[in-house]
Amino acid sequence: ERCEMVDGQPECIQETFSICWLAGGPHYRSFDGKTFDFMGTCAYTLTTICNPDPALPAFSDEVKKEEKENSKVSSIGSISIHVGNVTVTAVRSENGMVRVNNHRSRLPISLSHGKLRIHQKGRSMLIQSNFNLKVLYNWDDHVVVKLPAALSGKVCGMCGN
């Protein structure tokens, strides 16, 4: 739930989310619940707004896939989240750290006057934006992207439409 002022009165509004995940390198589940495998070894957009609109947040999530040693399966090398003029990159095995605009930083971090917050949650990194984008990455082989359902049908990429 989130609190909002409606006609001068505080009200709790139930929030719903769409979830996408990438597991083990090649396994995906999109926001609309479709599962698929994709073995590519390149940089891929997981999520971005399809048609730029000033009413919608400007963001994108990108995953860099690389060949896994002694395997035919690709693995996650890094994940980057771009929000406004900030790029946060989490690199495989750099536990407890992220790169903010290419500068290494220890967690937790608050950026852009609190509009982007990054902290460790268990063995994973959690990025949260002020528009309720949430990205969880375990510095290894699992990524979860949560978006407010209000952005449903407005995003493109491997997770999107």
PDB file of C-alpha atoms in Angstrom:
ATOM      1  CA  GLU A   1       0.000   0.000   0.000  1.00  0.00           C
ATOM      2  CA  ARG A   2       0.981   3.594  -0.439  1.00  0.00           C
ATOM      3  CA  CYS A   3      -0.517   6.626   1.219  1.00  0.00           C
ATOM      4  CA  GLU A   4      -1.922   9.454  -0.864  1.00  0.00           C
ATOM      5  CA  MET A   5      -3.966  12.562  -0.182  1.00  0.00           C
ATOM      6  CA  VAL A   6      -7.431  12.269  -1.765  1.00  0.00           C
ATOM      7  CA  ASP A   7      -9.757  15.273  -1.358  1.00  0.00           C
ATOM      8  CA  GLY A   8      -7.592  16.523   1.504  1.00  0.00           C
ATOM      9  CA  GLN A   9      -7.762  13.198   3.362  1.00  0.00           C
ATOM     10  CA  PRO A  10      -4.970  10.605   3.646  1.00  0.00           C
ATOM     11  CA  GLU A  11      -5.915   7.333   1.993  1.00  0.00           C
ATOM     12  CA  CYS A  12      -4.165   3.980   1.626  1.00  0.00           C
ATOM     13  CA  ILE A  13      -4.102   2.697  -1.940  1.00  0.00           C
ATOM     14  CA  GLN A  14      -3.320  -0.936  -2.716  1.00  0.00           C
ATOM     15  CA  GLU A  15      -0.357  -1.235  -5.073  1.00  0.00           C
ATOM     16  CA  THR A  16       0.119  -4.093  -7.480  1.00  0.00           C
ATOM     17  CA  PHE A  17       3.330  -5.020  -9.235  1.00  0.00           C
ATOM     18  CA  SER A  18       4.421  -6.844 -12.351  1.00  0.00           C
ATOM     19  CA  ILE A  19       7.405  -9.142 -11.876  1.00  0.00           C
ATOM     20  CA  CYS A  20      10.025 -10.373 -14.322  1.00  0.00           C
ATOM     21  CA  TRP A  21      12.968 -12.607 -13.513  1.00  0.00           C
ATOM     22  CA  LEU A  22      16.080 -14.009 -15.086  1.00  0.00           C
ATOM     23  CA  ALA A  23      17.577 -17.135 -13.514  1.00  0.00           C
ATOM     24  CA  GLY A  24      20.668 -19.211 -14.139  1.00  0.00           C
ATOM     25  CA  GLY A  25      21.600 -17.136 -17.147  1.00  0.00           C
ATOM     26  CA  PRO A  26      19.261 -18.380 -19.890  1.00  0.00           C
ATOM     27  CA  HIS A  27      15.858 -18.676 -18.131  1.00  0.00           C
ATOM     28  CA  TYR A  28      13.445 -15.719 -18.292  1.00  0.00           C
ATOM     29  CA  ARG A  29       9.916 -15.030 -17.105  1.00  0.00           C
ATOM     30  CA  SER A  30       8.408 -11.852 -18.576  1.00  0.00           C
ATOM     31  CA  PHE A  31       5.988  -9.442 -16.876  1.00  0.00           C
ATOM     32  CA  ASP A  32       3.082 -11.156 -18.650  1.00  0.00           C
ATOM     33  CA  GLY A  33       4.072 -14.570 -17.247  1.00  0.00           C
ATOM     34  CA  LYS A  34       5.650 -16.068 -20.363  1.00  0.00           C
ATOM     35  CA  THR A  35       8.737 -18.210 -19.716  1.00  0.00           C
ATOM     36  CA  PHE A  36      11.480 -18.688 -22.284  1.00  0.00           C
ATOM     37  CA  ASP A  37      15.161 -19.560 -22.578  1.00  0.00           C
ATOM     38  CA  PHE A  38      17.644 -17.327 -24.363  1.00  0.00           C
ATOM     39  CA  MET A  39      21.344 -18.186 -24.529  1.00  0.00           C
ATOM     40  CA  GLY A  40      22.760 -14.987 -26.104  1.00  0.00           C
ATOM     41  CA  THR A  41      26.066 -13.484 -24.935  1.00  0.00           C
ATOM     42  CA  CYS A  42      25.710  -9.728 -25.352  1.00  0.00           C
ATOM     43  CA  ALA A  43      24.124  -6.756 -23.553  1.00  0.00           C
ATOM     44  CA  TYR A  44      20.317  -6.929 -23.510  1.00  0.00           C
ATOM     45  CA  THR A  45      17.651  -4.496 -22.368  1.00  0.00           C
ATOM     46  CA  LEU A  46      15.443  -6.122 -19.744  1.00  0.00           C
ATOM     47  CA  THR A  47      13.074  -3.178 -19.336  1.00  0.00           C
ATOM     48  CA  THR A  48      12.624   0.336 -20.679  1.00  0.00           C
ATOM     49  CA  ILE A  49       9.714   2.633 -21.496  1.00  0.00           C
ATOM     50  CA  CYS A  50       8.667   1.883 -25.107  1.00  0.00           C
ATOM     51  CA  ASN A  51       7.563   5.382 -26.078  1.00  0.00           C
ATOM     52  CA  PRO A  52       9.213   8.209 -24.131  1.00  0.00           C
ATOM     53  CA  ASP A  53       6.555  10.226 -22.356  1.00  0.00           C
ATOM     54  CA  PRO A  54       7.215  13.085 -19.911  1.00  0.00           C
ATOM     55  CA  ALA A  55       4.493  11.638 -17.645  1.00  0.00           C
ATOM     56  CA  LEU A  56       6.441   8.354 -17.320  1.00  0.00           C
ATOM     57  CA  PRO A  57       9.787   7.785 -15.591  1.00  0.00           C
ATOM     58  CA  ALA A  58      12.865   7.580 -17.835  1.00  0.00           C
ATOM     59  CA  PHE A  59      14.699   4.373 -16.961  1.00  0.00           C
ATOM     60  CA  SER A  60      16.158   1.177 -18.350  1.00  0.00           C
ATOM     61  CA  ASP A  61      17.598  -2.055 -16.979  1.00  0.00           C
ATOM     62  CA  GLU A  62      20.250  -3.859 -18.956  1.00  0.00           C
ATOM     63  CA  VAL A  63      21.897  -7.226 -18.393  1.00  0.00           C
ATOM     64  CA  LYS A  64      25.265  -8.178 -19.813  1.00  0.00           C
ATOM     65  CA  LYS A  65      25.476 -11.886 -20.562  1.00  0.00           C
ATOM     66  CA  GLU A  66      28.724 -13.737 -21.075  1.00  0.00           C
ATOM     67  CA  GLU A  67      29.796 -17.254 -21.911  1.00  0.00           C
ATOM     68  CA  LYS A  68      30.022 -19.435 -18.843  1.00  0.00           C
ATOM     69  CA  GLU A  69      33.339 -21.239 -18.539  1.00  0.00           C
ATOM     70  CA  ASN A  70      33.219 -24.854 -19.780  1.00  0.00           C
ATOM     71  CA  SER A  71      29.506 -24.567 -20.595  1.00  0.00           C
ATOM     72  CA  LYS A  72      27.138 -23.865 -23.475  1.00  0.00           C
ATOM     73  CA  VAL A  73      24.972 -21.751 -21.172  1.00  0.00           C
ATOM     74  CA  SER A  74      25.391 -17.979 -20.845  1.00  0.00           C
ATOM     75  CA  SER A  75      25.668 -16.340 -17.430  1.00  0.00           C
ATOM     76  CA  ILE A  76      25.042 -12.869 -16.030  1.00  0.00           C
ATOM     77  CA  GLY A  77      28.230 -10.782 -16.054  1.00  0.00           C
ATOM     78  CA  SER A  78      26.605  -7.578 -14.794  1.00  0.00           C
ATOM     79  CA  ILE A  79      23.344  -5.676 -14.566  1.00  0.00           C
ATOM     80  CA  SER A  80      22.990  -1.919 -15.103  1.00  0.00           C
ATOM     81  CA  ILE A  81      20.097   0.301 -14.115  1.00  0.00           C
ATOM     82  CA  HIS A  82      19.818   3.754 -15.715  1.00  0.00           C
ATOM     83  CA  VAL A  83      17.541   6.258 -13.982  1.00  0.00           C
ATOM     84  CA  GLY A  84      17.800   9.882 -15.081  1.00  0.00           C
ATOM     85  CA  ASN A  85      21.504  10.725 -15.313  1.00  0.00           C
ATOM     86  CA  VAL A  86      22.614   7.953 -12.928  1.00  0.00           C
ATOM     87  CA  THR A  87      23.853   4.514 -13.980  1.00  0.00           C
ATOM     88  CA  VAL A  88      24.246   1.844 -11.310  1.00  0.00           C
ATOM     89  CA  THR A  89      26.087  -1.314 -12.339  1.00  0.00           C
ATOM     90  CA  ALA A  90      26.401  -4.448 -10.244  1.00  0.00           C
ATOM     91  CA  VAL A  91      29.142  -6.784 -11.455  1.00  0.00           C
ATOM     92  CA  ARG A  92      29.112 -10.516 -10.835  1.00  0.00           C
ATOM     93  CA  SER A  93      30.979 -11.493  -7.631  1.00  0.00           C
ATOM     94  CA  GLU A  94      31.546  -7.859  -6.491  1.00  0.00           C
ATOM     95  CA  ASN A  95      29.400  -8.559  -3.421  1.00  0.00           C
ATOM     96  CA  GLY A  96      28.458  -5.547  -1.306  1.00  0.00           C
ATOM     97  CA  MET A  97      29.553  -3.109  -4.026  1.00  0.00           C
ATOM     98  CA  VAL A  98      28.111  -1.351  -7.053  1.00  0.00           C
ATOM     99  CA  ARG A  99      29.523   1.048  -9.622  1.00  0.00           C
ATOM    100  CA  VAL A 100      27.767   4.410  -9.726  1.00  0.00           C
ATOM    101  CA  ASN A 101      28.606   6.168 -13.011  1.00  0.00           C
ATOM    102  CA  ASN A 102      31.725   3.917 -13.138  1.00  0.00           C
ATOM    103  CA  HIS A 103      32.892   4.715  -9.577  1.00  0.00           C
ATOM    104  CA  ARG A 104      32.932   1.770  -7.142  1.00  0.00           C
ATOM    105  CA  SER A 105      30.884   2.309  -4.008  1.00  0.00           C
ATOM    106  CA  ARG A 106      30.030   0.221  -0.958  1.00  0.00           C
ATOM    107  CA  LEU A 107      26.410  -0.301  -0.011  1.00  0.00           C
ATOM    108  CA  PRO A 108      24.114   1.198   1.224  1.00  0.00           C
ATOM    109  CA  ILE A 109      23.832   4.259  -1.015  1.00  0.00           C
ATOM    110  CA  SER A 110      21.192   6.934  -1.554  1.00  0.00           C
ATOM    111  CA  LEU A 111      21.408   8.857  -4.843  1.00  0.00           C
ATOM    112  CA  SER A 112      19.640  11.805  -6.482  1.00  0.00           C
ATOM    113  CA  HIS A 113      18.300  13.157  -3.170  1.00  0.00           C
ATOM    114  CA  GLY A 114      16.833   9.771  -2.200  1.00  0.00           C
ATOM    115  CA  LYS A 115      15.176   9.065  -5.569  1.00  0.00           C
ATOM    116  CA  LEU A 116      17.366   5.978  -5.943  1.00  0.00           C
ATOM    117  CA  ARG A 117      18.329   3.815  -2.967  1.00  0.00           C
ATOM    118  CA  ILE A 118      20.578   0.760  -3.039  1.00  0.00           C
ATOM    119  CA  HIS A 119      21.198  -1.595  -0.155  1.00  0.00           C
ATOM    120  CA  GLN A 120      22.061  -5.176   0.566  1.00  0.00           C
ATOM    121  CA  LYS A 121      19.165  -7.511   1.308  1.00  0.00           C
ATOM    122  CA  GLY A 122      20.492 -10.865   2.465  1.00  0.00           C
ATOM    123  CA  ARG A 123      22.955 -12.017  -0.183  1.00  0.00           C
ATOM    124  CA  SER A 124      21.461  -9.722  -2.827  1.00  0.00           C
ATOM    125  CA  MET A 125      21.517  -6.081  -3.824  1.00  0.00           C
ATOM    126  CA  LEU A 126      18.199  -4.211  -3.942  1.00  0.00           C
ATOM    127  CA  ILE A 127      17.770  -1.028  -5.972  1.00  0.00           C
ATOM    128  CA  GLN A 128      14.593   0.966  -5.310  1.00  0.00           C
ATOM    129  CA  SER A 129      13.471   4.082  -7.152  1.00  0.00           C
ATOM    130  CA  ASN A 130      11.004   6.754  -6.104  1.00  0.00           C
ATOM    131  CA  PHE A 131       8.570   5.459  -8.794  1.00  0.00           C
ATOM    132  CA  ASN A 132       8.649   1.930  -7.271  1.00  0.00           C
ATOM    133  CA  LEU A 133      11.010   0.212  -9.677  1.00  0.00           C
ATOM    134  CA  LYS A 134      12.731  -2.552  -7.710  1.00  0.00           C
ATOM    135  CA  VAL A 135      15.664  -4.584  -9.000  1.00  0.00           C
ATOM    136  CA  LEU A 136      17.110  -7.447  -6.974  1.00  0.00           C
ATOM    137  CA  TYR A 137      20.395  -9.065  -8.052  1.00  0.00           C
ATOM    138  CA  ASN A 138      22.364 -11.711  -6.158  1.00  0.00           C
ATOM    139  CA  TRP A 139      25.762 -10.854  -7.740  1.00  0.00           C
ATOM    140  CA  ASP A 140      25.581 -14.205  -9.516  1.00  0.00           C
ATOM    141  CA  ASP A 141      22.798 -15.760 -11.587  1.00  0.00           C
ATOM    142  CA  HIS A 142      19.440 -14.321 -10.506  1.00  0.00           C
ATOM    143  CA  VAL A 143      17.722 -10.986 -11.271  1.00  0.00           C
ATOM    144  CA  VAL A 144      14.191  -9.927 -10.320  1.00  0.00           C
ATOM    145  CA  VAL A 145      12.612  -6.729 -11.692  1.00  0.00           C
ATOM    146  CA  LYS A 146       9.408  -5.406 -10.088  1.00  0.00           C
ATOM    147  CA  LEU A 147       7.433  -2.573 -11.675  1.00  0.00           C
ATOM    148  CA  PRO A 148       4.212  -0.897 -10.589  1.00  0.00           C
ATOM    149  CA  ALA A 149       1.322  -2.431 -12.562  1.00  0.00           C
ATOM    150  CA  ALA A 150       0.550   1.108 -13.791  1.00  0.00           C
ATOM    151  CA  LEU A 151       3.527   0.725 -16.174  1.00  0.00           C
ATOM    152  CA  SER A 152       2.109  -2.525 -17.583  1.00  0.00           C
ATOM    153  CA  GLY A 153       1.859  -2.385 -21.360  1.00  0.00           C
ATOM    154  CA  LYS A 154       4.271   0.558 -21.492  1.00  0.00           C
ATOM    155  CA  VAL A 155       7.585  -1.266 -21.229  1.00  0.00           C
ATOM    156  CA  CYS A 156       9.712  -3.010 -23.842  1.00  0.00           C
ATOM    157  CA  GLY A 157      12.719  -5.307 -23.607  1.00  0.00           C
ATOM    158  CA  MET A 158      13.305  -8.953 -22.692  1.00  0.00           C
ATOM    159  CA  CYS A 159      10.874  -8.593 -19.760  1.00  0.00           C
ATOM    160  CA  GLY A 160       8.415  -6.329 -21.537  1.00  0.00           C
ATOM    161  CA  ASN A 161       5.767  -6.554 -24.186  1.00  0.00           C
TER     162      ASN A 161
END
